[in-house]
Short mmCIF file of C-alpha atoms and ligand atoms in Angstrom, two decimals:
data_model
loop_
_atom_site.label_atom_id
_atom_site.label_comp_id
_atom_site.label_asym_id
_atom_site.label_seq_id
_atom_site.Cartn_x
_atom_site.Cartn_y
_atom_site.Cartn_z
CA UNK U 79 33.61 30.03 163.69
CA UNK U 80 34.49 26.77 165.74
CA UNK U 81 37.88 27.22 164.22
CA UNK U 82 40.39 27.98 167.17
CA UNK U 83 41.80 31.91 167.32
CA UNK U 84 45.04 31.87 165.76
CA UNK U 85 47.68 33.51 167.93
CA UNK U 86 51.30 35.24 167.24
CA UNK U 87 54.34 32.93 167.75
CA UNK U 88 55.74 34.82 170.16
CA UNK U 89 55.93 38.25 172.12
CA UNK U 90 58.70 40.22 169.76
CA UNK U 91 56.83 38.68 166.52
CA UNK U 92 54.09 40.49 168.10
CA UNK U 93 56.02 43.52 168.62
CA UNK U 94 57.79 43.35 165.47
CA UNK U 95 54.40 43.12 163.46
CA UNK U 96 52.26 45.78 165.58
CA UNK U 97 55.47 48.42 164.86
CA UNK U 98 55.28 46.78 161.23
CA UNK U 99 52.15 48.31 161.40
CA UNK U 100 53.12 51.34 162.64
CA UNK U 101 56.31 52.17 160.90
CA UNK U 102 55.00 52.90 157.70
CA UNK U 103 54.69 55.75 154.68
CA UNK U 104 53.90 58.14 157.70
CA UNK U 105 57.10 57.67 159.11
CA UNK U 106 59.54 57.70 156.21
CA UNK U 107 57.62 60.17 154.21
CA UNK U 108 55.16 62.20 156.15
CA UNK U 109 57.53 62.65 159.56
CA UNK U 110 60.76 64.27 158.11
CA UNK U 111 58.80 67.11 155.85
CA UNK U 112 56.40 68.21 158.37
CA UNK U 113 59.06 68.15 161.06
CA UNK U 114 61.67 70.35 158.43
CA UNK U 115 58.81 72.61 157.91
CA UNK U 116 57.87 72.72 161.10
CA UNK U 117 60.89 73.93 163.67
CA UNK U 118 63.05 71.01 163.72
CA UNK U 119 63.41 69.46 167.36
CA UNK U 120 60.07 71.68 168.40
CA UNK U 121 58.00 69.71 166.52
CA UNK U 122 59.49 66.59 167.29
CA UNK U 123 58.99 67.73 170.94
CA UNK U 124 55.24 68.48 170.30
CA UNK U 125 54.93 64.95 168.13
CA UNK U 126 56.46 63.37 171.67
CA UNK U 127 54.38 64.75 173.69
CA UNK U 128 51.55 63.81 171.70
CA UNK U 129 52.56 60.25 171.39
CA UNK U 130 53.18 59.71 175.06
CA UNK U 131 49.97 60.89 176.12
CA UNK U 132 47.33 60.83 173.28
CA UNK U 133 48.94 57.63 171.63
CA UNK U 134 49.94 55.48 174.09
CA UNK U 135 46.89 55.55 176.33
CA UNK U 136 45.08 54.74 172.85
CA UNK U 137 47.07 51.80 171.47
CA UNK U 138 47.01 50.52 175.48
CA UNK U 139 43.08 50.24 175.19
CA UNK U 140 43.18 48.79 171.13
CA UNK U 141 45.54 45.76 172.68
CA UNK U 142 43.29 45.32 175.89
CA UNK U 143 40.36 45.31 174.28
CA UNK U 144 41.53 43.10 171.31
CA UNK U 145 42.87 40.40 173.73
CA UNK U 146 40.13 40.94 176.09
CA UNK U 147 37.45 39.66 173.45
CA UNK U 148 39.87 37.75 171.23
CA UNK U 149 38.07 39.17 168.38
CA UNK U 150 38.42 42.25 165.87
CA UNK U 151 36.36 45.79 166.40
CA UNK U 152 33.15 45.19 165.45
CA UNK U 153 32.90 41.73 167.43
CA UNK U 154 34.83 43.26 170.57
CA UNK U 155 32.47 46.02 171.01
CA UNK U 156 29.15 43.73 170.25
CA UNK U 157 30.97 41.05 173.16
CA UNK U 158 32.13 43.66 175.86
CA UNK U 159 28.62 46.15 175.25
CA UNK U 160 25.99 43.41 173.51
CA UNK U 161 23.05 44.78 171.75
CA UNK U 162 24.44 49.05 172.24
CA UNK U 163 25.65 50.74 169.12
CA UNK U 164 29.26 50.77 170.42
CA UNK U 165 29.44 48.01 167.85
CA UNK U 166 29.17 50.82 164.86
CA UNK U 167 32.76 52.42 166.41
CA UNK U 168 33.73 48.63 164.88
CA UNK U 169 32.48 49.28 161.71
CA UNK U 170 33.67 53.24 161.55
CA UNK U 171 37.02 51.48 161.76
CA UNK U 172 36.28 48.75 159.25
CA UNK U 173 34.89 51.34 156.82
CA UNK U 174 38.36 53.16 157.87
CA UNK U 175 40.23 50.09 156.64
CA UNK U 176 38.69 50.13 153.39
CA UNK U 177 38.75 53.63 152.98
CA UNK U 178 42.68 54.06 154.10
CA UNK U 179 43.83 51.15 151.83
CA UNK U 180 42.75 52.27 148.65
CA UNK U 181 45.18 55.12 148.34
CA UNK U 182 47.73 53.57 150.19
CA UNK U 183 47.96 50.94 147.87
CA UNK U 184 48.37 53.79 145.15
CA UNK U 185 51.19 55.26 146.94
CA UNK U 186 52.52 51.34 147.20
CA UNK U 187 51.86 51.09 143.98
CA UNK U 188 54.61 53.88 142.88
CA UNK U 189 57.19 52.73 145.70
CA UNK U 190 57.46 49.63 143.09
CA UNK U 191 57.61 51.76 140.28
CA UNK U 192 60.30 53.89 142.14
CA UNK U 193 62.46 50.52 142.61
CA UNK U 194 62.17 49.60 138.98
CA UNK U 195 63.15 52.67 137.68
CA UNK U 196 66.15 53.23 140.11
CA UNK U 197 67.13 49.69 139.36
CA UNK U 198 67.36 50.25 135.58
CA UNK U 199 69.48 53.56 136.23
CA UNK U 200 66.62 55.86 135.44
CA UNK U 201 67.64 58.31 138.35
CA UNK U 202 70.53 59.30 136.12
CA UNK U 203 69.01 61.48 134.50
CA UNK U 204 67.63 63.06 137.09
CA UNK U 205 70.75 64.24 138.64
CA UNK U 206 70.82 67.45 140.35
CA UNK U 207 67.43 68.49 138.70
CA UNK U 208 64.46 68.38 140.80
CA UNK U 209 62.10 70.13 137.97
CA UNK U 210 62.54 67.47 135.35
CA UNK U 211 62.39 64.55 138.75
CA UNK U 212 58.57 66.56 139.53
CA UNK U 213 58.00 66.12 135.92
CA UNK U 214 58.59 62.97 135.78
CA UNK U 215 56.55 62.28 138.60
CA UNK U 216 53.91 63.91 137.10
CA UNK U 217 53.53 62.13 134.20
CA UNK U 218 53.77 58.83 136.00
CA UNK U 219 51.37 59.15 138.21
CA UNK U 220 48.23 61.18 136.38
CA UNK U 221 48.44 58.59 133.97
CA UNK U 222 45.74 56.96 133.41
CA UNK U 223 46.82 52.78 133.57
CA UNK U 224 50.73 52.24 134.34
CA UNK U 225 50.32 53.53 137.65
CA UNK U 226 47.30 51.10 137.91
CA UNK U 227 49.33 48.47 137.14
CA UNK U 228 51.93 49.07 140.18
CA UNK U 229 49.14 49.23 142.25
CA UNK U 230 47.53 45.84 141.69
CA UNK U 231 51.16 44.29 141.85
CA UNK U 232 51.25 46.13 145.47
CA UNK U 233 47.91 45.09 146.57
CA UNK U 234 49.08 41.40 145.16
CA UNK U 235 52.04 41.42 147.55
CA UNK U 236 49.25 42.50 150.52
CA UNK U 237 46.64 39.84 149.93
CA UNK U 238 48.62 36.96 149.72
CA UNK U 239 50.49 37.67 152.84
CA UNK U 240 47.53 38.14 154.40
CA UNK U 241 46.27 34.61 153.41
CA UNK U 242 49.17 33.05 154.53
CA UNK U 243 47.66 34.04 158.21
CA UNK U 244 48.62 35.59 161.49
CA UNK U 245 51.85 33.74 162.26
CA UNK U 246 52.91 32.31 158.65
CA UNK U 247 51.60 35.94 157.19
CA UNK U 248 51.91 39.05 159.23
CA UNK U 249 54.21 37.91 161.88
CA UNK U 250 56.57 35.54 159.15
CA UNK U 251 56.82 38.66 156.99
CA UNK U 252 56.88 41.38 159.98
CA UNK U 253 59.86 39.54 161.64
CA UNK U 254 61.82 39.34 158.05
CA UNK U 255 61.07 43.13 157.26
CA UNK U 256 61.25 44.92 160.19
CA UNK U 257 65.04 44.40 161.19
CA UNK U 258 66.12 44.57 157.27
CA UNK U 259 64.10 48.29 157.43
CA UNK U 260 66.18 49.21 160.39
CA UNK U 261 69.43 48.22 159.21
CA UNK U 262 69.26 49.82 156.13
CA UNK U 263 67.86 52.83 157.54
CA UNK U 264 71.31 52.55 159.71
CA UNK U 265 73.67 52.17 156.43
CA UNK U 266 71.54 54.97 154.78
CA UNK U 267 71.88 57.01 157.96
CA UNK U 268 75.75 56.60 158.12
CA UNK U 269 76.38 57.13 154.43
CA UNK U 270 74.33 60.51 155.25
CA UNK U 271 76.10 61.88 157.81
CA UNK U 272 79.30 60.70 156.37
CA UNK U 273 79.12 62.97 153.32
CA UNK U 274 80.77 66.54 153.06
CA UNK U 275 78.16 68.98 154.43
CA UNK U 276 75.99 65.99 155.71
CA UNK U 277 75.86 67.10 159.50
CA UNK U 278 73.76 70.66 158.59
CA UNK U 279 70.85 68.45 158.04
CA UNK U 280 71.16 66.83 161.24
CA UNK U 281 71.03 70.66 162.76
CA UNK U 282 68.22 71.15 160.68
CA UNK U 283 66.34 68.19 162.01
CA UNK U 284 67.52 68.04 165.51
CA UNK U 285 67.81 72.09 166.36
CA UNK U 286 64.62 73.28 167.85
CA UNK U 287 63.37 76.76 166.04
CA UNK U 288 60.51 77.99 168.06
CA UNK U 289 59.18 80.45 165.73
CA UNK U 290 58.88 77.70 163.22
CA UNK U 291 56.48 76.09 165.23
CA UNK U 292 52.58 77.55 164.72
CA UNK U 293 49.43 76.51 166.38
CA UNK U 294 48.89 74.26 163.01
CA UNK U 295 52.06 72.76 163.47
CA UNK U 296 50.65 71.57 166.89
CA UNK U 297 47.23 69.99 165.37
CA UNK U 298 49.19 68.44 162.73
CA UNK U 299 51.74 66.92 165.29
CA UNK U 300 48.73 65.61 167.11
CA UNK U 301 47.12 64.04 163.75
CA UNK U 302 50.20 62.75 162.88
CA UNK U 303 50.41 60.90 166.02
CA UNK U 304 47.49 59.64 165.26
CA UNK U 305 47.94 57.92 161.71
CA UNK U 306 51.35 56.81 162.39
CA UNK U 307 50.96 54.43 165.42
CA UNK U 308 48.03 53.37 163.35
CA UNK U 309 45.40 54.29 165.59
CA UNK U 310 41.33 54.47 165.41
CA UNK U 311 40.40 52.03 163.32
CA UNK U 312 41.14 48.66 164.85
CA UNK U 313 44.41 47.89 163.74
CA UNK U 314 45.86 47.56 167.05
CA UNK U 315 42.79 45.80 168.34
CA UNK U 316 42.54 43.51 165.69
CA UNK U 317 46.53 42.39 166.27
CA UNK U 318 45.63 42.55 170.40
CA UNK U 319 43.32 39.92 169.15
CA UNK U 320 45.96 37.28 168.54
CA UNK U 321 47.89 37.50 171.71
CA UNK U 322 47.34 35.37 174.69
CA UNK U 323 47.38 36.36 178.38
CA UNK U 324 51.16 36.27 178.93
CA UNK U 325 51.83 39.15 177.58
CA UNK U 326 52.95 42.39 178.89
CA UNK U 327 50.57 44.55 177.38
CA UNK U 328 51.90 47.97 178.64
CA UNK U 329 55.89 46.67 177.88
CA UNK U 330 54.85 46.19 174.31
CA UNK U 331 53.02 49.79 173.46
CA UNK U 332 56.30 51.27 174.79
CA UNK U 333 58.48 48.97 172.23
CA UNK U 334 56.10 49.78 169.32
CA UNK U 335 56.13 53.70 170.32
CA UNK U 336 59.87 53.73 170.61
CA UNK U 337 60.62 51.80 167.57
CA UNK U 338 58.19 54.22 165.83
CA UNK U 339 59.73 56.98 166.82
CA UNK U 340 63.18 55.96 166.24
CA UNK U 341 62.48 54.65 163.00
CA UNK U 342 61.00 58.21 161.91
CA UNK U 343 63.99 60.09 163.47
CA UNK U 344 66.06 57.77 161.57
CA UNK U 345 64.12 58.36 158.05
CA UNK U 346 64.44 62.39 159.07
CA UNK U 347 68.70 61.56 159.36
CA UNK U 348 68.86 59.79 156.61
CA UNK U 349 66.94 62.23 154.42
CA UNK U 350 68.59 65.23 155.65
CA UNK U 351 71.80 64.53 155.99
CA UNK U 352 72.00 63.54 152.10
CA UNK U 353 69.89 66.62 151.12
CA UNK U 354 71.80 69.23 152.88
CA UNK U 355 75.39 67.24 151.54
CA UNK U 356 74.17 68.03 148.30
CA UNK U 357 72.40 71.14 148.28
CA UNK U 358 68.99 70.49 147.53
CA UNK U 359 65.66 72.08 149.02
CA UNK U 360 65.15 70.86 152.75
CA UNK U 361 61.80 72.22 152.15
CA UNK U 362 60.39 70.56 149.93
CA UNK U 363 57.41 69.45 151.36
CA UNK U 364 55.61 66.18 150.34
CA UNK U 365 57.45 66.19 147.00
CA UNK U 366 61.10 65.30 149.02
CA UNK U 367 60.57 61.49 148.39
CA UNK U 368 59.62 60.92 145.39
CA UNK U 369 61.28 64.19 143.68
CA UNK U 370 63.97 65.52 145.50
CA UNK U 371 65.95 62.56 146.42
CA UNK U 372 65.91 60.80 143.11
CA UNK U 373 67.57 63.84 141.61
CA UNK U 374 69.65 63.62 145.06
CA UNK U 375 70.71 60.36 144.86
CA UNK U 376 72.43 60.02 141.04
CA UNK U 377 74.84 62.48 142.66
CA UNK U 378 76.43 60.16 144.82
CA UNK U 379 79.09 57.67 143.53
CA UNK U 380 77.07 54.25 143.62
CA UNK U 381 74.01 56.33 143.75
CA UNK U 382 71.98 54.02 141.87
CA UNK U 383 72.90 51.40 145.16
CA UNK U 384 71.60 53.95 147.55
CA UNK U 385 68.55 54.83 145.65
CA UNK U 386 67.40 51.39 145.09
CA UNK U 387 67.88 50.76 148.91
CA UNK U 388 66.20 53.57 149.78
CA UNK U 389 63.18 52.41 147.81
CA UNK U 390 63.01 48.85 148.84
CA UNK U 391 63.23 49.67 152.48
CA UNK U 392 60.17 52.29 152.13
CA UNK U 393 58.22 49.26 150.30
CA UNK U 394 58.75 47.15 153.10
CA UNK U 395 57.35 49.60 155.20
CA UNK U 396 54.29 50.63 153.64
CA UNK U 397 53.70 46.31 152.98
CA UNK U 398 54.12 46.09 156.61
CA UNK U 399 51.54 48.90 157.27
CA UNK U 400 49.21 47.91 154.22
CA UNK U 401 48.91 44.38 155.08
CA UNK U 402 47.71 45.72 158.85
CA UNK U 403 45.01 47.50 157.05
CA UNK U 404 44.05 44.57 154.72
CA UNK U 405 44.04 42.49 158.12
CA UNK U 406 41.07 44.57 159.80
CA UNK U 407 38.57 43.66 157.01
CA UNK U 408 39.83 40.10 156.81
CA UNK U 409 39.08 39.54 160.22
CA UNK U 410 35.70 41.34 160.20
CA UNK U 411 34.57 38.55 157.47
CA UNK U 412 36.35 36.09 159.56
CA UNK U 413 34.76 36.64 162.88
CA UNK U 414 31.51 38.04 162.28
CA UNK U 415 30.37 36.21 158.86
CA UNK U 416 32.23 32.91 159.61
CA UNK U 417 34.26 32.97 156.06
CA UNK U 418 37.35 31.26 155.55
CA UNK U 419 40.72 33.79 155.71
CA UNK U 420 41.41 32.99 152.01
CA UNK U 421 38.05 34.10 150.76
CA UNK U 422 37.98 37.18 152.88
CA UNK U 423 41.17 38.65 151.59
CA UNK U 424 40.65 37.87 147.73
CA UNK U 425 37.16 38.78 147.34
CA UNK U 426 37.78 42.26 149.78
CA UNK U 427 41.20 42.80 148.61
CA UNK U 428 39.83 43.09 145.21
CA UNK U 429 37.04 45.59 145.71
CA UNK U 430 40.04 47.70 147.54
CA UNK U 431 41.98 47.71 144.67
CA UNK U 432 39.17 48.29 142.44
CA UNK U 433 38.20 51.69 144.90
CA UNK U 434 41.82 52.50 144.86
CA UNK U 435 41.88 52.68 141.10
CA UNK U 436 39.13 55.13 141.62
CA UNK U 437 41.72 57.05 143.84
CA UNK U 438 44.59 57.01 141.32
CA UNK U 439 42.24 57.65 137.95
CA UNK U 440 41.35 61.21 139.94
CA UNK U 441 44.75 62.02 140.08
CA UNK U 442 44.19 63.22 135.84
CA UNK U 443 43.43 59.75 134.36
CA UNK U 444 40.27 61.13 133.63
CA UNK U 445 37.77 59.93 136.23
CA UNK U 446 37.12 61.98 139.22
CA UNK U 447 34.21 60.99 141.25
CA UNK U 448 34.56 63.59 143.65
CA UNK U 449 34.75 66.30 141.45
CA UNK U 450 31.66 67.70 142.40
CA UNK U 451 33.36 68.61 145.74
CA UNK U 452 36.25 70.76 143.66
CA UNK U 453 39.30 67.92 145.24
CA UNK U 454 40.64 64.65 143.62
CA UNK U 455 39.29 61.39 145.00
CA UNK U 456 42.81 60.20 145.94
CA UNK U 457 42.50 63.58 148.23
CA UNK U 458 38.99 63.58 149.67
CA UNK U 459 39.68 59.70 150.85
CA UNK U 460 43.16 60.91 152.63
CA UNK U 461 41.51 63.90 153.94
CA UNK U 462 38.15 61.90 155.49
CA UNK U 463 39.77 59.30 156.82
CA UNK U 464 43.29 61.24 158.24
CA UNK U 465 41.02 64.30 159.56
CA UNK U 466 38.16 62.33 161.02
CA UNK U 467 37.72 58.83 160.72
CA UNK U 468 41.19 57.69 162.66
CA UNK U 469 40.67 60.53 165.11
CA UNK U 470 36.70 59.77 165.95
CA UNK U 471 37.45 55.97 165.92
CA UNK U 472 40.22 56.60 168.35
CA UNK U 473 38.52 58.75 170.21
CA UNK U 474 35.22 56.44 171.18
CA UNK U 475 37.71 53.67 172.11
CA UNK U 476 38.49 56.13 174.89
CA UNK U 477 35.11 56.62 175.53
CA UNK U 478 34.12 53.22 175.71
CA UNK U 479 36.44 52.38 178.27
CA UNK U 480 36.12 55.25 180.28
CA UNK U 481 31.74 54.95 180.16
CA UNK U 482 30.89 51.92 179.09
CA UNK U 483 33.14 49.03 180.08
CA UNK U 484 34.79 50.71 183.25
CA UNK U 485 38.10 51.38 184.21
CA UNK U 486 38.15 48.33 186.62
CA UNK U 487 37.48 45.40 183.92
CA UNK U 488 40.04 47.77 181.52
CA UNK U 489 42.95 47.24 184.99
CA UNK U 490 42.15 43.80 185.44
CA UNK U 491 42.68 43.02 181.47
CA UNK U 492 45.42 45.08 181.47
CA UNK U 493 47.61 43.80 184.16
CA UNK U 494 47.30 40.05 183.49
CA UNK U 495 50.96 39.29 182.22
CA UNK U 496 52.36 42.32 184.03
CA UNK U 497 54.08 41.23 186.86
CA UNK U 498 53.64 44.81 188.92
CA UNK U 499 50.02 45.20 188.76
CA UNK U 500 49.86 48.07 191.03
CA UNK U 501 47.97 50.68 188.31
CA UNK U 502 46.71 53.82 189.57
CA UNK U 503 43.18 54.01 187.77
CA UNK U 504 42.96 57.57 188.67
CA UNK U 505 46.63 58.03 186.49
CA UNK U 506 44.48 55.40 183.63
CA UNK U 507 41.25 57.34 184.05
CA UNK U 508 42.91 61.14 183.20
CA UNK U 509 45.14 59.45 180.28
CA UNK U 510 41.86 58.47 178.69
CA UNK U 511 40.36 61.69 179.16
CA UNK U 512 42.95 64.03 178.44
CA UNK U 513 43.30 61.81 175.16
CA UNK U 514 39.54 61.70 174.10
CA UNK U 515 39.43 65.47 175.04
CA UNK U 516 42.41 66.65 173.04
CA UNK U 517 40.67 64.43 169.81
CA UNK U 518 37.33 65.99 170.39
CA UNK U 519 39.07 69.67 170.09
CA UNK U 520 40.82 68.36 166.84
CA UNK U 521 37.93 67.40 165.28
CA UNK U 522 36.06 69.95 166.68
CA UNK U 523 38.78 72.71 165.28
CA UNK U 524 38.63 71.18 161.91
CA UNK U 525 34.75 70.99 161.54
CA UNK U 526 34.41 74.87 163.03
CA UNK U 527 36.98 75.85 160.26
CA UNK U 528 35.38 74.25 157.59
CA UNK U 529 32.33 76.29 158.71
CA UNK U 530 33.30 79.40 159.66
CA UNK U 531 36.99 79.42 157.71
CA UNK U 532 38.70 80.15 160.19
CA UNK U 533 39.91 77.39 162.98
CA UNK U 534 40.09 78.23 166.57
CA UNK U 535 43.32 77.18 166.75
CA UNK U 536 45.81 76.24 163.86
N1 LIG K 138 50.92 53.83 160.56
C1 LIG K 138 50.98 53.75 159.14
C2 LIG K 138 52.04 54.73 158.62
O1 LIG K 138 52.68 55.41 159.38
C3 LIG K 138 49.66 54.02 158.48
C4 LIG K 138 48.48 53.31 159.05
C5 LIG K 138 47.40 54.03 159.52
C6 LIG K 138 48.46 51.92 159.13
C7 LIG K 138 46.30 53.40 160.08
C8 LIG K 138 47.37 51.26 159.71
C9 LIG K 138 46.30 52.00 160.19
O2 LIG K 138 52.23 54.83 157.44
#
């Protein structure tokens, strides 16, 4: 524990790895169905609104009180409230971690697969039919061991960035990634729009249809928000952790937000665009990565270029993301039980993959532990976590600094490296509320409809 904090290299390294973070399956994946189910521009108007108020009031108090305490959740709340039970929000987010990575690292896990078969020309076959693309998704990934194999080659990639550290890990890897995911979103974007009948799904991205958007679409917007700026279990603190005082604290939430944003929007053009061009189902739903477009993308001359792009770039972002997660439980074992970084991320990157097997055997390679509760494993982790663990964690961070530590200290952390320091903490104190009120009703809505059936609102 005498070891000395390590710290990021510099302020965009920062930047670059907390949007890393961010900009991740959720973006490239989750963003451009819901929004194509969900009215277009409304919902992207809804999902702003949401990430302006709920999101960046929450990933403001993650970085202050990271940086404040130089430590990662659990330690930060036992430092700033010593002997409460604020310390357990810590280890909801922790848990989180653990819970989170093992089916993200089964949804890593066929990214890979995804490269190697576009690689090897397997889209070709594919070409224009999305049945025999869902079959062959199917098969892949209720087997019962190849997609297990993927998986533990993903979760490789994770832990040994993460034992190469903060800045010669995370921030080495962030700074690589991160531009290379933009650009090739760009040249993905381009080719998009650039193809006969391309612009129609730009209107069907960017034109606002009211009476597409329901109360649900609303709660999901605000979830959303939630999971994709990587909020409510420490990731953000954790990475707050490794800053020093120069730092603009305020400057960088608004770089990460935009740059999550953008990134999605650009996912959303680049989908669309090449959907629409060649006539295949905009609403597809969750199936539009991983069936739709590789019976989309054989169509196009060089198709097996664009596929194979499409599938590294969404690798890089879910590594960028995954390795975030991997970095919470690291640090736990790193601050609070004094182990070395190496040791953390083997031993607990192991038992994550071993849970996440759990996740992808439920998916029909005959083990289900969940079955008892009538869902898959792989959906009853997504669902806990997604629905309440994120939300609640998030929501008590709010809390915390609105009861227990005080707006005041929260200012004064806040505004050392801002050079206007002039906050209004009546403007900080409603942010915080309005943002731990609006969770509460979420998770409020979603218990009262899992009890009475019907939700109050969605
Ligand atoms: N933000 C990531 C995404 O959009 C997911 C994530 C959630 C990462 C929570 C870290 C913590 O895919």
């Amino acid at each position: 524990m005498a070891e000395k904090r390590e710290h990021w290299g510099s302020r965009i390294g920062f930047i670059l790895a907390a949007s890393g973070s961010a900009v991740g399956i959720g973006n490239i994946w989750k963003y451009p169905h819901m929004a194509g189910q969900n009215g277009g521009a409304a919902f992207t108007l809804v999902y702003l609104a949401c990430i302006l108020i709920v999101g960046l009031s929450i990933v403001i108090a993650e970085f202050v009180i990271g940086r404040k305490t130089q430590l990662s959740p659990v330690g930060a709340f036992e430092k700033l409230a010593p002997g409460s039970s604020w310390k357990y929000v810590g280890y909801l987010g922790v848990a989180s971690a653990f819970v989170i990575l093992s089916f993200y690292g089964v949804v890593g896990g066929w990214i890979i697969k995804y490269i190697v078969v576009s690689i090897t020309g397997g889209f070709n076959g594919l070409a224009g039919d999305p049945e025999v693309a869902g079959n062959v998704f199917n098969t892949f990934t209720t087997a019962t061991w190849s997609p297990i194999i993927y998986q533990v080659l993903f979760m490789g990639f994770c832990i040994w960035v993460i034992v190469n550290g903060v800045k010669g890990g995370i921030e080495k890897w962030s700074t690589i990634m991160m531009p290379l995911i933009v650009v090739l979103l760009v040249v993905l974007a381009i080719r998009g729009i650039t193809l006969p009948g391309g612009m129609k799904g730009i209107s069907f991205l960017f034109n606002p249809r009211f009476e597409d958007l329901t109360a649900s679409s609303i709660v999901l917007a605000l979830g959303h928000s939630f999971f994709t700026v990587s909020l409510g279990m420490g990731t953000m603190m954790t990475y707050g952790s490794y800053l020093d005082k120069k730092q603009n604290l305020l400057n960088s939430a608004l770089w990460v937000l935009f740059l999550d944003t953008a990134i999605a929007m650009l996912a959303g053009v680049a989908i669309f665009t090449t959907v629409f061009a060649l006539g295949a189902n905009p609403a597809e739903g969750p199936g539009l990565i991983f069936v739709v477009l590789p019976s989309v993308f054989p169509q196009l001359a060089a198709g097996t270029l664009w596929g194979t792009l499409f599938f590294v770039l969404l690798f890089m972002a879910a590594l960028t993301s995954a390795i975030s997660i991997l970095e919470v439980v690291t640090a736990y074992f790193i601050d609070q039980k004094g182990w070395s970084r190496k040791k953390a991320t083997i031993q607990f990157g192991a038992v994550i993959t071993i849970v996440g097997m759990f996740c992808s055997f439920s998916l029909g390679g005959g083990v289900n532990i969940t079955e008892f509760l009538g869902i898959s494993f792989f959906d009853a982790v997504d669902y806990l976590s997604s629905k309440y663990m994120l939300p609640l964690g998030g929501m008590f961070t709010a809390v915390f600094v609105l009861k227990r530590w005080g707006i005041p200290n929260f200012i004064e952390e806040l505004t050392s490296g801002m050079e206007d320091s002039n906050l209004s903490s009546s403007l900080i104190r409603s942010l915080l509320t309005i943002a731990a009120g609006v969770v509460a009703f979420i998770i409020f809505n979603e218990i009262y409809s899992k009890i009475v059936g019907v939700a109050l609102i969605g």
